[in-house]
PDB file of C-alpha atoms in Angstrom:
ATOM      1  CA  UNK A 108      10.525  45.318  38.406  1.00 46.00           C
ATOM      2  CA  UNK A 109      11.775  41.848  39.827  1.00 61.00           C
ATOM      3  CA  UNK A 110       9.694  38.817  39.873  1.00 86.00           C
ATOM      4  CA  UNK A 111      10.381  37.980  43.505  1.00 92.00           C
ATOM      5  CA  UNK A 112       7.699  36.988  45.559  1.00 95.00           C
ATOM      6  CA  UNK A 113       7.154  34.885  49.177  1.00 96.00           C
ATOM      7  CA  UNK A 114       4.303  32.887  50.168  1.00 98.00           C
ATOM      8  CA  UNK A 115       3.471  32.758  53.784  1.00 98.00           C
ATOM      9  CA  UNK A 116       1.328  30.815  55.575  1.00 98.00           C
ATOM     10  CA  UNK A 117      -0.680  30.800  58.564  1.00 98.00           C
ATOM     11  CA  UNK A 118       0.623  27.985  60.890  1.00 97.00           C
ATOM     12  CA  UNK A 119      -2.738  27.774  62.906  1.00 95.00           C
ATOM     13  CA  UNK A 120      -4.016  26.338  60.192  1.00 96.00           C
ATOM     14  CA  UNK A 121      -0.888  24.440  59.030  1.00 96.00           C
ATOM     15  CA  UNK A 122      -0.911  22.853  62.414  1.00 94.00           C
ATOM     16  CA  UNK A 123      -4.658  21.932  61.927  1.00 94.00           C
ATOM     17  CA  UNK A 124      -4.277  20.276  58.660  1.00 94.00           C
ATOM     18  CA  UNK A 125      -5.458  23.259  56.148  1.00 95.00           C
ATOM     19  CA  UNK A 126      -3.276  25.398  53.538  1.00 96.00           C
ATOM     20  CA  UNK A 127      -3.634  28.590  54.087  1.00 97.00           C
ATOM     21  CA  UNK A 128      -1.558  31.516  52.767  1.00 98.00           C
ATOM     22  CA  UNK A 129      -0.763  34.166  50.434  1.00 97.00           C
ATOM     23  CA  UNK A 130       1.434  34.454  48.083  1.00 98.00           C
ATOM     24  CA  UNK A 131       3.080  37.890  48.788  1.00 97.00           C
ATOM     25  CA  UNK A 132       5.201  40.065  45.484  1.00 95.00           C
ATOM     26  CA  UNK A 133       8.486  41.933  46.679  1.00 93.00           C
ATOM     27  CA  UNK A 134      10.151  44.260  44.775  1.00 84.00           C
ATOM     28  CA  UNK A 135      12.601  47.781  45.372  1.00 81.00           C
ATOM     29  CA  UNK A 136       9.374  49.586  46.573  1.00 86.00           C
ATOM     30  CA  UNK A 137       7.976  47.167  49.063  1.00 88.00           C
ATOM     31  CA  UNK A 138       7.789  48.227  52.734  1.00 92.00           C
ATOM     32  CA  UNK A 139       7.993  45.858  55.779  1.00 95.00           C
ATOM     33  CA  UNK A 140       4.983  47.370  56.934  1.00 96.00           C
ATOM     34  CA  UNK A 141       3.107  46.786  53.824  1.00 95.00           C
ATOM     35  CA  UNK A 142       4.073  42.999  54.066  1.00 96.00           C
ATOM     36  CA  UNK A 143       2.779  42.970  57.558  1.00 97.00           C
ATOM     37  CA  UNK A 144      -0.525  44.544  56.475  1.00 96.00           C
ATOM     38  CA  UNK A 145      -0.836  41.979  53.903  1.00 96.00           C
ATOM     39  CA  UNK A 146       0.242  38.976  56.168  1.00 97.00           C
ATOM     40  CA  UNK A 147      -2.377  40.112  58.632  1.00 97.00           C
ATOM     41  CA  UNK A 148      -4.759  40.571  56.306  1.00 97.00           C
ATOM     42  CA  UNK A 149      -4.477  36.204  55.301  1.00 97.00           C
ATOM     43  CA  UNK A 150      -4.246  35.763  59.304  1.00 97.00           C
ATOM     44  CA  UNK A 151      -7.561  37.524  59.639  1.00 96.00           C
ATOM     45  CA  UNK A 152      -9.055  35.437  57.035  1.00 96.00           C
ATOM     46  CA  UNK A 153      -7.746  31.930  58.643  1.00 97.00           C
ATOM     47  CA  UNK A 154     -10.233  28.807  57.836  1.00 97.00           C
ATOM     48  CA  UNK A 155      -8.980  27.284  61.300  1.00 94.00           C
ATOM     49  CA  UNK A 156      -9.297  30.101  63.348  1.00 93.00           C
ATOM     50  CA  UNK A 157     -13.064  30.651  61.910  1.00 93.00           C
ATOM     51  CA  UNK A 158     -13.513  26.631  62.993  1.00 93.00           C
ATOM     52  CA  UNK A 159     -12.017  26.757  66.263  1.00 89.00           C
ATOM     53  CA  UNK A 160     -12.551  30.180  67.387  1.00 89.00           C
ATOM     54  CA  UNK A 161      -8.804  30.712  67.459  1.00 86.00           C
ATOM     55  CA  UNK A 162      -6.904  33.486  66.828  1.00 90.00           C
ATOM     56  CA  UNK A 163      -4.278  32.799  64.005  1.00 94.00           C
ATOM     57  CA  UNK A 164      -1.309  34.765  64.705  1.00 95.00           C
ATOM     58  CA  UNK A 165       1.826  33.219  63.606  1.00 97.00           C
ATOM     59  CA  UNK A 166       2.888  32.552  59.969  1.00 98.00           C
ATOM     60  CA  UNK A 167       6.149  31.445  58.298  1.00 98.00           C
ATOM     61  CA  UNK A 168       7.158  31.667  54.829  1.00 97.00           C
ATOM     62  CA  UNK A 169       6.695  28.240  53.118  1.00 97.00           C
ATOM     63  CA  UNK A 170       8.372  28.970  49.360  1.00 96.00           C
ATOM     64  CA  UNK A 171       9.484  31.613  47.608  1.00 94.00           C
ATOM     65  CA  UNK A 172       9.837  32.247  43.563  1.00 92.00           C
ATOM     66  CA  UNK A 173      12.663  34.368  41.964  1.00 86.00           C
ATOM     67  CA  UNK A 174      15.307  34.611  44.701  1.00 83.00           C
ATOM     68  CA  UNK A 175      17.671  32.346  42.888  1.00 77.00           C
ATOM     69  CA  UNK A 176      20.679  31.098  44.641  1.00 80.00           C
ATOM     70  CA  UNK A 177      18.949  32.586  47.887  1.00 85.00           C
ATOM     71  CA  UNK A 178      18.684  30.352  50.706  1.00 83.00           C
ATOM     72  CA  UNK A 179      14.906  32.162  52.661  1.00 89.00           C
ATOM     73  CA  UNK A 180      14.502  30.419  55.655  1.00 90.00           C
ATOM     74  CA  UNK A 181      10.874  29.818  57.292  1.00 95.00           C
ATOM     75  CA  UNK A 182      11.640  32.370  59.962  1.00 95.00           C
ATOM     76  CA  UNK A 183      13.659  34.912  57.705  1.00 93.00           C
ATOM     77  CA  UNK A 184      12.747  38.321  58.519  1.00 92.00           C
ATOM     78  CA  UNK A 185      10.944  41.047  56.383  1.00 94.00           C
ATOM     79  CA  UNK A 186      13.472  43.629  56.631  1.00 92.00           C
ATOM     80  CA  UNK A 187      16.196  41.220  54.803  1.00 91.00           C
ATOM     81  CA  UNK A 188      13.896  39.871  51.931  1.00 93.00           C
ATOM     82  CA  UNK A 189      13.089  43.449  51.563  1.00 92.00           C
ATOM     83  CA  UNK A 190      16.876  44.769  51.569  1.00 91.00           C
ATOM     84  CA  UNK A 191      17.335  41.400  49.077  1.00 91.00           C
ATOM     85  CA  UNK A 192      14.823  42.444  47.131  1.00 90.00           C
ATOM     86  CA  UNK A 193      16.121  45.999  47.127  1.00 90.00           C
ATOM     87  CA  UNK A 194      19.700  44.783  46.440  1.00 92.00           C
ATOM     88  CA  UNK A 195      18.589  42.943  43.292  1.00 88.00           C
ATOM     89  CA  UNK A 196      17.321  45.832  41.354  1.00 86.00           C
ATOM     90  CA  UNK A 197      20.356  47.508  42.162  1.00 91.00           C
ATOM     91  CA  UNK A 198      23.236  44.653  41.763  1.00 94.00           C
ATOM     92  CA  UNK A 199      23.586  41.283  40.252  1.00 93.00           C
ATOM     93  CA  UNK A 200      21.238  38.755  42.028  1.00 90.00           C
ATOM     94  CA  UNK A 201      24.357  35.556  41.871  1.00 92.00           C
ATOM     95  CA  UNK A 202      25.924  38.630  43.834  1.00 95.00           C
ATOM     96  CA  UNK A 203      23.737  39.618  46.245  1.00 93.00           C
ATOM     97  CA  UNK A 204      22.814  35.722  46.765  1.00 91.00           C
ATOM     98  CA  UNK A 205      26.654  35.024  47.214  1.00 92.00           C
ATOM     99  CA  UNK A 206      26.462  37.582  49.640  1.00 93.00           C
ATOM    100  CA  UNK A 207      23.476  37.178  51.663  1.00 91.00           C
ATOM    101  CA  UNK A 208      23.809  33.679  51.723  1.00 88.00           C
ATOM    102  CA  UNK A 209      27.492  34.094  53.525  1.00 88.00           C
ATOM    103  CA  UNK A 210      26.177  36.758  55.620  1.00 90.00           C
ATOM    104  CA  UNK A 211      22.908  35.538  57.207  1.00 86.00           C
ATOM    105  CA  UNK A 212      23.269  37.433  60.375  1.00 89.00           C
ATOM    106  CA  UNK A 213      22.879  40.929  58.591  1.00 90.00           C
ATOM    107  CA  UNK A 214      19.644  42.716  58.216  1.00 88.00           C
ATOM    108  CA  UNK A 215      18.547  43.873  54.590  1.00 88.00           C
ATOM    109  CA  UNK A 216      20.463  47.651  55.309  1.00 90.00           C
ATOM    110  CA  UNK A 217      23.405  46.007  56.795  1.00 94.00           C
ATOM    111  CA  UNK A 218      23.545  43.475  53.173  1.00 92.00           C
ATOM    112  CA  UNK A 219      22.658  46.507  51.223  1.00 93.00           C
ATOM    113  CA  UNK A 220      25.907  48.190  52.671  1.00 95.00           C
ATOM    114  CA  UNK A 221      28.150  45.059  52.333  1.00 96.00           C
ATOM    115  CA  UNK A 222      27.528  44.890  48.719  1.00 96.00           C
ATOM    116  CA  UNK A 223      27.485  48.365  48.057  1.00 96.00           C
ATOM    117  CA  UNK A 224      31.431  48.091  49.700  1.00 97.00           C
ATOM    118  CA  UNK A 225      32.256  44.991  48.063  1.00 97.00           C
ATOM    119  CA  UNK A 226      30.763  45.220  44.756  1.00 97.00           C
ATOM    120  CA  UNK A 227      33.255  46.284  42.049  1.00 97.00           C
ATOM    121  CA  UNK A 228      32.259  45.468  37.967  1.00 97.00           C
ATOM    122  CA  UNK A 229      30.843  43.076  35.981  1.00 97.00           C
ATOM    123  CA  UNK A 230      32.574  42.003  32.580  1.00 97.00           C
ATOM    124  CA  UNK A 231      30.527  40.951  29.707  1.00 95.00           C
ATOM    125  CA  UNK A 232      31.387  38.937  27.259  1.00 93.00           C
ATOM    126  CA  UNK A 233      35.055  37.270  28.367  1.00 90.00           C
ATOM    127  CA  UNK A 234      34.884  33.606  27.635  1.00 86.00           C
ATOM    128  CA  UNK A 235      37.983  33.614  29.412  1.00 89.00           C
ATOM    129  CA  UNK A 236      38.312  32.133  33.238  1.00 94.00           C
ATOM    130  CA  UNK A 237      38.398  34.455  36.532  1.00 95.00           C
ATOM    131  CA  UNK A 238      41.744  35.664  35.945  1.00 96.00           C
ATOM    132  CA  UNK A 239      41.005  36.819  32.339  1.00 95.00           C
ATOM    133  CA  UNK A 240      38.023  38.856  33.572  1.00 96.00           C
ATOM    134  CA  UNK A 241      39.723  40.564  36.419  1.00 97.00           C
ATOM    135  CA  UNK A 242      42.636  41.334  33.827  1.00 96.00           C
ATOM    136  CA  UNK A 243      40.146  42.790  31.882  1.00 96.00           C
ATOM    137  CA  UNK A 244      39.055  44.992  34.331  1.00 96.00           C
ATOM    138  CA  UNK A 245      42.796  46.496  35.203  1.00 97.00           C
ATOM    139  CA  UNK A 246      43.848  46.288  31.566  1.00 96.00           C
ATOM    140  CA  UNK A 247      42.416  50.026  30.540  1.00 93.00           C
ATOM    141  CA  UNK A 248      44.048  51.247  33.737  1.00 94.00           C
ATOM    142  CA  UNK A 249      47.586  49.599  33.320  1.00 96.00           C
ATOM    143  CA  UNK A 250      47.575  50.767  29.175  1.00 93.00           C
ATOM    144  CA  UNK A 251      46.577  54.422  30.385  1.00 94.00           C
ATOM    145  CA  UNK A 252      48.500  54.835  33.373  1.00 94.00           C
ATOM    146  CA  UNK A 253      50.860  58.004  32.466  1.00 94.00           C
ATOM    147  CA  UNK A 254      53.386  56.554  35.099  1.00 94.00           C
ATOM    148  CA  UNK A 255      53.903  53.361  33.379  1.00 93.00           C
ATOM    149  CA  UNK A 256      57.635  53.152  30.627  1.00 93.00           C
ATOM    150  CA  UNK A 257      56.864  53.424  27.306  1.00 92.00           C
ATOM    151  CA  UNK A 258      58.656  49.880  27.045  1.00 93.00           C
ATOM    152  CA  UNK A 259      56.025  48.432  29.028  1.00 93.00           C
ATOM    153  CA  UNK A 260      52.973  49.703  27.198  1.00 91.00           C
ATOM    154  CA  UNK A 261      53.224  46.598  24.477  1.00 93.00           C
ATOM    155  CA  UNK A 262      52.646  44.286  27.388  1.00 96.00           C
ATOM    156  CA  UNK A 263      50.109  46.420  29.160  1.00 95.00           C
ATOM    157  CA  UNK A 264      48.009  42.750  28.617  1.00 95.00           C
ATOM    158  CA  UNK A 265      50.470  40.409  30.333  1.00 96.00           C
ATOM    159  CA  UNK A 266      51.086  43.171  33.192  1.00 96.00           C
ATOM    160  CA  UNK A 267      47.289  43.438  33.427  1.00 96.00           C
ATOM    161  CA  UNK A 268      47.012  39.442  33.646  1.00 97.00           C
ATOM    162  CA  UNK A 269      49.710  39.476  36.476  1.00 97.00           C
ATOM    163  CA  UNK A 270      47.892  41.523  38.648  1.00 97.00           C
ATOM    164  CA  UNK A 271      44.397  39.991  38.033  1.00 97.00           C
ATOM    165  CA  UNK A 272      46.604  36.367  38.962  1.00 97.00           C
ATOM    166  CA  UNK A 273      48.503  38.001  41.914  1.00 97.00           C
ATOM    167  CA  UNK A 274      45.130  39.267  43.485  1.00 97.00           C
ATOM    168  CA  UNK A 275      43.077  36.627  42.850  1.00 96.00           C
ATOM    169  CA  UNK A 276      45.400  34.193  44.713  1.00 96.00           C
ATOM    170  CA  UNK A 277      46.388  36.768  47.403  1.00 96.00           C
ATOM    171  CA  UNK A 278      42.807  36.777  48.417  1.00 95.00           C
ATOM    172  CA  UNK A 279      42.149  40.688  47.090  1.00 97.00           C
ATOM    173  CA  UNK A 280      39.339  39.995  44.646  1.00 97.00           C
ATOM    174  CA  UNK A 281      36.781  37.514  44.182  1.00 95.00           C
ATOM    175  CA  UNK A 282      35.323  37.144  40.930  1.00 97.00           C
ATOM    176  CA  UNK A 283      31.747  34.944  40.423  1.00 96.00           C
ATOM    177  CA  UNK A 284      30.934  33.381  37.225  1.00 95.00           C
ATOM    178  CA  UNK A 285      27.768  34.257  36.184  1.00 91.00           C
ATOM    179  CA  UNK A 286      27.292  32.026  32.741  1.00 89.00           C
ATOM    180  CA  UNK A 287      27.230  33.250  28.911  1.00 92.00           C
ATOM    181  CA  UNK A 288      30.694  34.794  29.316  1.00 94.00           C
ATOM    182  CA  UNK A 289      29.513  37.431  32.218  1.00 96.00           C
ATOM    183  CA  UNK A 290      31.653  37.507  35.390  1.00 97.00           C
ATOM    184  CA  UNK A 291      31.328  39.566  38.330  1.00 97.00           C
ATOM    185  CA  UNK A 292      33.860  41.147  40.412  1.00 98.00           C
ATOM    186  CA  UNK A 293      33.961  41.731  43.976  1.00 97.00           C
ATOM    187  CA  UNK A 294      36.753  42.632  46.323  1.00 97.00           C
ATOM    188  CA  UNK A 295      37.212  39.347  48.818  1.00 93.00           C
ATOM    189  CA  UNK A 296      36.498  41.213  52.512  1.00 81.00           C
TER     190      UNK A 296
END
């Protein structure tokens, strides 16, 4: 269960001087159209539109809690926080906010996608820099390959390293420090 959640606000009575909003929880089972129901139902219950005999019909979202390293703007729409939120309970949240904050054009099933394509591992505990976790990641693959010389298998480490160094720079992977030794590896387009 995440602890993401929006609050939205009616602007009819922003715009007439009075708070009003709800503060709406997202999570992997939330449904645009049960986030409409649920902005409607703070619309219908507007202070201002009581007053004035207004209708209150527009809303934007004025914070948000738990999207960390997310960038929500007022205007962002449901289906992407909803495809966020769904990302997060699937993948790392630094890499779905890496992501989604480099891809703001893409609706939640488009970002879902993109990660889902771009996402590769995450190493734990390597205290060592980008290179050193991506190294980690090939190193069970270059020591096991059948193909590689039995001369070779002592340095199966430094060949390992190479590669991690080689793609790195050559733009194949991308690799995002997470903090506490966890890194998280993602292949650069």
């Amino acid at each position: 269960m995440s602890d993401l959640r929006i609050y939205v606000a009616s602007l009819s009575d922003y715009n007439n001087g009075i708070l009003h909003g709800r503060w709406i929880d997202i999570d992997e089972s939330s449904d645009v159209d049960d986030i409409q129901e649920c902005i409607a139902e703070m619309l219908r219950r507007s202070p201002a539109a009581e007053k004035y005999g207004d209708v209150a019909e527009e809303w934007a979202i004025h914070d948000y809690d738990g999207f960390k390293g997310f960038n929500l703007g007022e205007y962002e729409s449901l289906e992407r926080i909803v495809g966020i939120a769904q990302a997060v309970e699937k993948y790392p949240a630094s890499v779905v906010s890496y992501l989604a904050n480099d891809n703001s054009s893409l609706d939640g099933d488009e970002l879902k996608s993109l990660i889902a394509d771009r996402f590769v591992a995450t190493i734990e505990e390597c205290m060592g820099d980008d290179v050193q976790a991506l190294a980690e990641h090939f190193y069970e693959s270059v020591a096991e390959d059948p193909d590689l010389p039995e001369r070779y298998r002592d340095h199966a480490e430094a060949i390992s390293e190479s590669m991690a160094r080689s793609d790195i720079n050559g733009g194949v992977y991308h690799v995002i420090y997470d903090g506490l030794g966890t890194h998280h590896i993602m292949y650069s387009e």
